[in-house]
Short mmCIF file of C-alpha atoms in Angstrom, two decimals:
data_model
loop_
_atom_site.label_atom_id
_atom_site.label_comp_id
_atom_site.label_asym_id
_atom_site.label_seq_id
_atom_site.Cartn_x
_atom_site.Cartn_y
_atom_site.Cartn_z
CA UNK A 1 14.72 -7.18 9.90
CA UNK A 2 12.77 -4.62 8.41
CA UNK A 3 9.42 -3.53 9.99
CA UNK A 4 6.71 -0.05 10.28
CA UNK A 5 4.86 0.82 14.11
CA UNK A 6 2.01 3.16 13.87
CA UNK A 7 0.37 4.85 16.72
CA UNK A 8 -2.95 2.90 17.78
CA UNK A 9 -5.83 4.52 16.26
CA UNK A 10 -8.14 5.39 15.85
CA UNK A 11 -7.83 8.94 16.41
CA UNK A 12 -10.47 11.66 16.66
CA UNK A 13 -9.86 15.65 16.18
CA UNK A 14 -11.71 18.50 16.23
CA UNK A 15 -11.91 20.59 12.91
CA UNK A 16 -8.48 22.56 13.08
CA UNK A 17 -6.81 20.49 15.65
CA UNK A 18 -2.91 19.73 15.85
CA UNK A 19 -2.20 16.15 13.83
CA UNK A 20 0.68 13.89 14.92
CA UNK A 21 0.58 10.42 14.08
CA UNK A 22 3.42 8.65 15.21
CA UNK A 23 5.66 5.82 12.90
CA UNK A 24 8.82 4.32 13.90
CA UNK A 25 10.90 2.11 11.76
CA UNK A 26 13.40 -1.02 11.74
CA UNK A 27 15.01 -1.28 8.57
CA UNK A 28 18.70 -2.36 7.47
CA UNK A 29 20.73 -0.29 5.46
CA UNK A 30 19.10 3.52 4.56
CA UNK A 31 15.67 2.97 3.54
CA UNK A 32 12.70 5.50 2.24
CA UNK A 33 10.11 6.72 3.99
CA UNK A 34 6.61 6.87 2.76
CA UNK A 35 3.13 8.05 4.41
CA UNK A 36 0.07 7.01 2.04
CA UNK A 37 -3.25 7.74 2.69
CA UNK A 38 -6.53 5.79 2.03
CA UNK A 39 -9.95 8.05 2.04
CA UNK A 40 -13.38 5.33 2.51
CA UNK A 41 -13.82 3.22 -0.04
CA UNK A 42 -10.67 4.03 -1.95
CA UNK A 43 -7.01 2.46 -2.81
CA UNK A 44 -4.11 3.75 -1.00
CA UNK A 45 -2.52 7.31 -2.29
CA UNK A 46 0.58 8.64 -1.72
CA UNK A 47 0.89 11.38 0.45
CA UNK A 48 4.44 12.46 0.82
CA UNK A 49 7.91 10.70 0.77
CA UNK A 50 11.29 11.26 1.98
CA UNK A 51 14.62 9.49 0.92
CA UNK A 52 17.33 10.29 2.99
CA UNK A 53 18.13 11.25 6.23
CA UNK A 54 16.95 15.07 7.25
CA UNK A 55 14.73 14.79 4.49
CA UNK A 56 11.14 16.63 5.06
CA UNK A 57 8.35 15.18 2.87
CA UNK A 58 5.23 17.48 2.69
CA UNK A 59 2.26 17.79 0.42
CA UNK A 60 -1.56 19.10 0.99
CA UNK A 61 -0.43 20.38 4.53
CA UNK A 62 1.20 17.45 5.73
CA UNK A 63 4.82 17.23 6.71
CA UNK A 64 7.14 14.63 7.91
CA UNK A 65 10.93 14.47 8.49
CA UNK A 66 13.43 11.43 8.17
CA UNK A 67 14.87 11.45 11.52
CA UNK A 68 17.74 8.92 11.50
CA UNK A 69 18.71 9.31 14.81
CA UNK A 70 15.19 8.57 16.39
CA UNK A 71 14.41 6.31 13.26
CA UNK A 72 11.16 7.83 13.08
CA UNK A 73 8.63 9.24 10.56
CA UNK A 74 6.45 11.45 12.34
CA UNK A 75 3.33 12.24 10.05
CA UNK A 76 1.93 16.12 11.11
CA UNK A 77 -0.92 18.43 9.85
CA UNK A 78 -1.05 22.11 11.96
CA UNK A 79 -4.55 22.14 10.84
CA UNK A 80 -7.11 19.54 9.72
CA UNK A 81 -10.42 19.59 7.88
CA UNK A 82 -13.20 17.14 7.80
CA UNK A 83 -11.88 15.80 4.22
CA UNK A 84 -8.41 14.61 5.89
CA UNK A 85 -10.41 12.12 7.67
CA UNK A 86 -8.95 8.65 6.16
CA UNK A 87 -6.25 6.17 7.17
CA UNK A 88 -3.07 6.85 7.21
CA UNK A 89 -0.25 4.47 6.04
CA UNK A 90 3.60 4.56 7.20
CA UNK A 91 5.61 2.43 5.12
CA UNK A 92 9.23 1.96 4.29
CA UNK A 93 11.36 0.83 1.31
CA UNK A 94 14.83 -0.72 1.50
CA UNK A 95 16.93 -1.67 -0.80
CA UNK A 96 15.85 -4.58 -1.63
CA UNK A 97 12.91 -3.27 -3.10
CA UNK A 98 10.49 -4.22 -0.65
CA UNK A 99 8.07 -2.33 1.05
CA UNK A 100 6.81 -2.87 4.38
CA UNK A 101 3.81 -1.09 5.73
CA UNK A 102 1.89 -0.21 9.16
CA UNK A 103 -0.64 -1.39 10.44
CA UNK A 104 -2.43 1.93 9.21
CA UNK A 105 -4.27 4.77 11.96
CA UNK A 106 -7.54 5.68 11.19
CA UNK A 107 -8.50 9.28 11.39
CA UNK A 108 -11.75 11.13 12.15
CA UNK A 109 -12.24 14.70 11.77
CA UNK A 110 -14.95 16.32 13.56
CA UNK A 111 -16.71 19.96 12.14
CA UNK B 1 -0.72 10.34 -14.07
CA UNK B 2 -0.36 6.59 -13.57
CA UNK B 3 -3.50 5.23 -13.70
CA UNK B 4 -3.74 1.60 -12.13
CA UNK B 5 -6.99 -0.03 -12.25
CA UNK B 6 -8.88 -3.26 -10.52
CA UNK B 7 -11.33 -5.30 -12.63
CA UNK B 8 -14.33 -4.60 -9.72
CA UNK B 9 -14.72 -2.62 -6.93
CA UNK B 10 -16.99 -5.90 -5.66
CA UNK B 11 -17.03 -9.07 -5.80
CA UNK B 12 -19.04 -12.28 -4.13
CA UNK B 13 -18.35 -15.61 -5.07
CA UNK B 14 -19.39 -18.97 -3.40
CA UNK B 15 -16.50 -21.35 -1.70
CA UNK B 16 -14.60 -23.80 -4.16
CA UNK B 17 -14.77 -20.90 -7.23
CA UNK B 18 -11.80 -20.43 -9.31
CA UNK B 19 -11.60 -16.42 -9.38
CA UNK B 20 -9.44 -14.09 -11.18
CA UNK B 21 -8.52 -10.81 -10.20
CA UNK B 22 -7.53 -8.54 -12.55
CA UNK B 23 -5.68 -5.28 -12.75
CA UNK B 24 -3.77 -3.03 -15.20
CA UNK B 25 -1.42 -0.29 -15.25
CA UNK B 26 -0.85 2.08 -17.96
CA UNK B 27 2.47 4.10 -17.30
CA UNK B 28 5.25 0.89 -18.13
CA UNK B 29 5.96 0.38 -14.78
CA UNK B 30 8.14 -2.90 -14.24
CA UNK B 31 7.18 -4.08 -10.46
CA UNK B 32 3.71 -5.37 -9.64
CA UNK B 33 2.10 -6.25 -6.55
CA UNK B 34 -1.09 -7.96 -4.63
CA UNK B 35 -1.87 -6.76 -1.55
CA UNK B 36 -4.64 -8.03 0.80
CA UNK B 37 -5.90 -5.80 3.58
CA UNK B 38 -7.76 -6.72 6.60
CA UNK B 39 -8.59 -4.89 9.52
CA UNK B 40 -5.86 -4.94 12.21
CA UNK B 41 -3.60 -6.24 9.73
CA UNK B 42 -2.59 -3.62 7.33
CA UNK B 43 -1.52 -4.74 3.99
CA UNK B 44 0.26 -8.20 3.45
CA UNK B 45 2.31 -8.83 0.49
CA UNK B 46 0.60 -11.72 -1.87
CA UNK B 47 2.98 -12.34 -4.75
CA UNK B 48 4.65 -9.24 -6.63
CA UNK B 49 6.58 -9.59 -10.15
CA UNK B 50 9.48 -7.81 -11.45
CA UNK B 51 8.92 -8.51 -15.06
CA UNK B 52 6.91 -10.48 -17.61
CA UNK B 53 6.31 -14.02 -17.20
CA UNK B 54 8.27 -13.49 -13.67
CA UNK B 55 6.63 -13.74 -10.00
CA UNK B 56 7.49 -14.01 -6.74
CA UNK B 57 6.14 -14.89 -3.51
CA UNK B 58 5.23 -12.07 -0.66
CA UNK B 59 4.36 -13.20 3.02
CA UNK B 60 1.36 -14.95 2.38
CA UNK B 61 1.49 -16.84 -0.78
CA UNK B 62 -1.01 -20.12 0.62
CA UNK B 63 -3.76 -20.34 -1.78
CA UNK B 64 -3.58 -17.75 -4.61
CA UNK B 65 -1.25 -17.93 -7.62
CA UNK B 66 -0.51 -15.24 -10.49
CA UNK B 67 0.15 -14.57 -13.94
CA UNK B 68 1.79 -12.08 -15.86
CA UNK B 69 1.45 -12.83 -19.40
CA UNK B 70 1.60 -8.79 -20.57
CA UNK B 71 4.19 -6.17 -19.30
CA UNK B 72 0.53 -4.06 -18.27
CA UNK B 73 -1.52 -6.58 -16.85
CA UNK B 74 -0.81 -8.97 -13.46
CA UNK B 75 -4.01 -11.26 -12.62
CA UNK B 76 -4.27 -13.20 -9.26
CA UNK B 77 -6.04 -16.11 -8.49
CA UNK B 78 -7.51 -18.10 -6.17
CA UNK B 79 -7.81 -21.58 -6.94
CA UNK B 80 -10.77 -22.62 -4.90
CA UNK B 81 -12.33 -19.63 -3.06
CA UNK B 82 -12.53 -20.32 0.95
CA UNK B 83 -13.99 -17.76 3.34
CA UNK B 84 -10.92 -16.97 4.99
CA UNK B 85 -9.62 -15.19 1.80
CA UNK B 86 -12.97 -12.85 1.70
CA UNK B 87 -10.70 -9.31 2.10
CA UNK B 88 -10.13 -6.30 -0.01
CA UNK B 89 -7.40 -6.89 -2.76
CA UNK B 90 -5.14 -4.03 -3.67
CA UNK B 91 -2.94 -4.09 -6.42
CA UNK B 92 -0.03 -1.76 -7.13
CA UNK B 93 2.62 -1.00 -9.63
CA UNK B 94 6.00 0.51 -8.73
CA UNK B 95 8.72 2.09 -12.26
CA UNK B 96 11.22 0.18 -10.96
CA UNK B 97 13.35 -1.39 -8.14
CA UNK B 98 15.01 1.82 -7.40
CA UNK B 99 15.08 2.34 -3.73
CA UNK B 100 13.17 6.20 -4.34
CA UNK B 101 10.31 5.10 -6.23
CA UNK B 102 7.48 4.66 -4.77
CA UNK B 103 3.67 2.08 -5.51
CA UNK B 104 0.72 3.39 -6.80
CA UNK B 105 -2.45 1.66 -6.12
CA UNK B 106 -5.42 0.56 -7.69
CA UNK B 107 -8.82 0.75 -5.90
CA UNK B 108 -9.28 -2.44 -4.67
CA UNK B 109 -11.84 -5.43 -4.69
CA UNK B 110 -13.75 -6.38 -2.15
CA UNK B 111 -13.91 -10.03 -2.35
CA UNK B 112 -16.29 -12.13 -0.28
CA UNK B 113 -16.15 -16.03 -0.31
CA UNK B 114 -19.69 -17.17 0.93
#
């Protein structure tokens, strides 16, 4: 079956901290890999993507890399500001045209 | 920029309403979804539809129903409100069922069922 695990949130940083959130995947065939993000109050937004294996996704800071091997979708920020504070969404697309998402790891950001 | 948009931000209605949900889309896009979000949950596919006058049923399908009368526009509805279904409602559209493109969402309703 297909399916998204996100670390537990939620998490709390200090202004400029190191961001990992964690996201692991169970998918048949060779899906995509999305991270959206949702700021308070607001739909979700997507943040980066990445289609195939090896693949890094990045946008506004944020990276992640399709690792095959470890299927995992690592969402990281070297950095983070009080306005990244938001959930963050892993999700996954197969070929079916389905998406699945996480459960979704909230984020607080701390001057 | 796709622009996909929800007919409120908020909504309260009292058990046993009919209500309609509405959104829109303005960029052609084929797919549309509905979404519900609750705490702990994530997001759980409602009912999605590939193309006019077609729909579908997600995960949790039990007590809300759709329409897609307009390639722009997908409504869903629940029949008679109960307070189990008060939530936030996202909808989303996607171009098409390629396997790289990805949803945009709308901004939600917040629905409560009182």
């Amino acid at each position: 079956g297909n399916s998204v695990t996100q670390m537990e949130g939620p998490v709390t940083l200090s202004e400029e901290a190191f961001l990992t959130i964690n996201c692991t995947y169970t998918a048949t065939g060779y899906p995509s890999l999305f991270w959206y993000v949702q700021y308070p109050g607001e739909g979700l937004q997507l943040l980066l993507k990445a289609t195939k294996a090896d693949d890094k996704g990045s946008n506004k800071g944020f990276e992640a890399t399709y690792r095959k091997e470890t299927t995992s979708f690592h969402l990281e920020k070297g950095s983070v500001q009080v306005s990244d504070s938001a959930v963050y969404f892993c999700a996954l697309k197969n070929a079916g045209n389905q998406f699945y998402f996480g459960t979704g790891t909230s984020l607080t950001v701390i001057p | 920029d796709v622009k996909v948009t929800q007919s409120s931000r908020y909504l309260v209605k009292r058990t046993g309403e009919k209500v309609f949900l509405e959104c829109v889309q303005d960029m052609d896009h084929e797919n549309m979804f509905w979404y519900r979000q609750d705490p702990g949950l994530g997001l759980r596919l409602i009912y999605f539809s590939y193309d006019v006058k077609m729909k579908e049923k997600g995960d949790i399908p039990e007590g809300y129903s759709v329409s897609r009368e307009k390639k722009e526009r997908f409504s869903l509805i629940l029949e008679s409100a109960s307070t189990n279904q008060t939530s936030m409602y996202l909808c989303a559209s996607s171009k098409d069922r390629g396997i790289n493109y990805e949803q945009y969402f709308g901004p939600g309703t917040r629905l409560t069922v009182t």
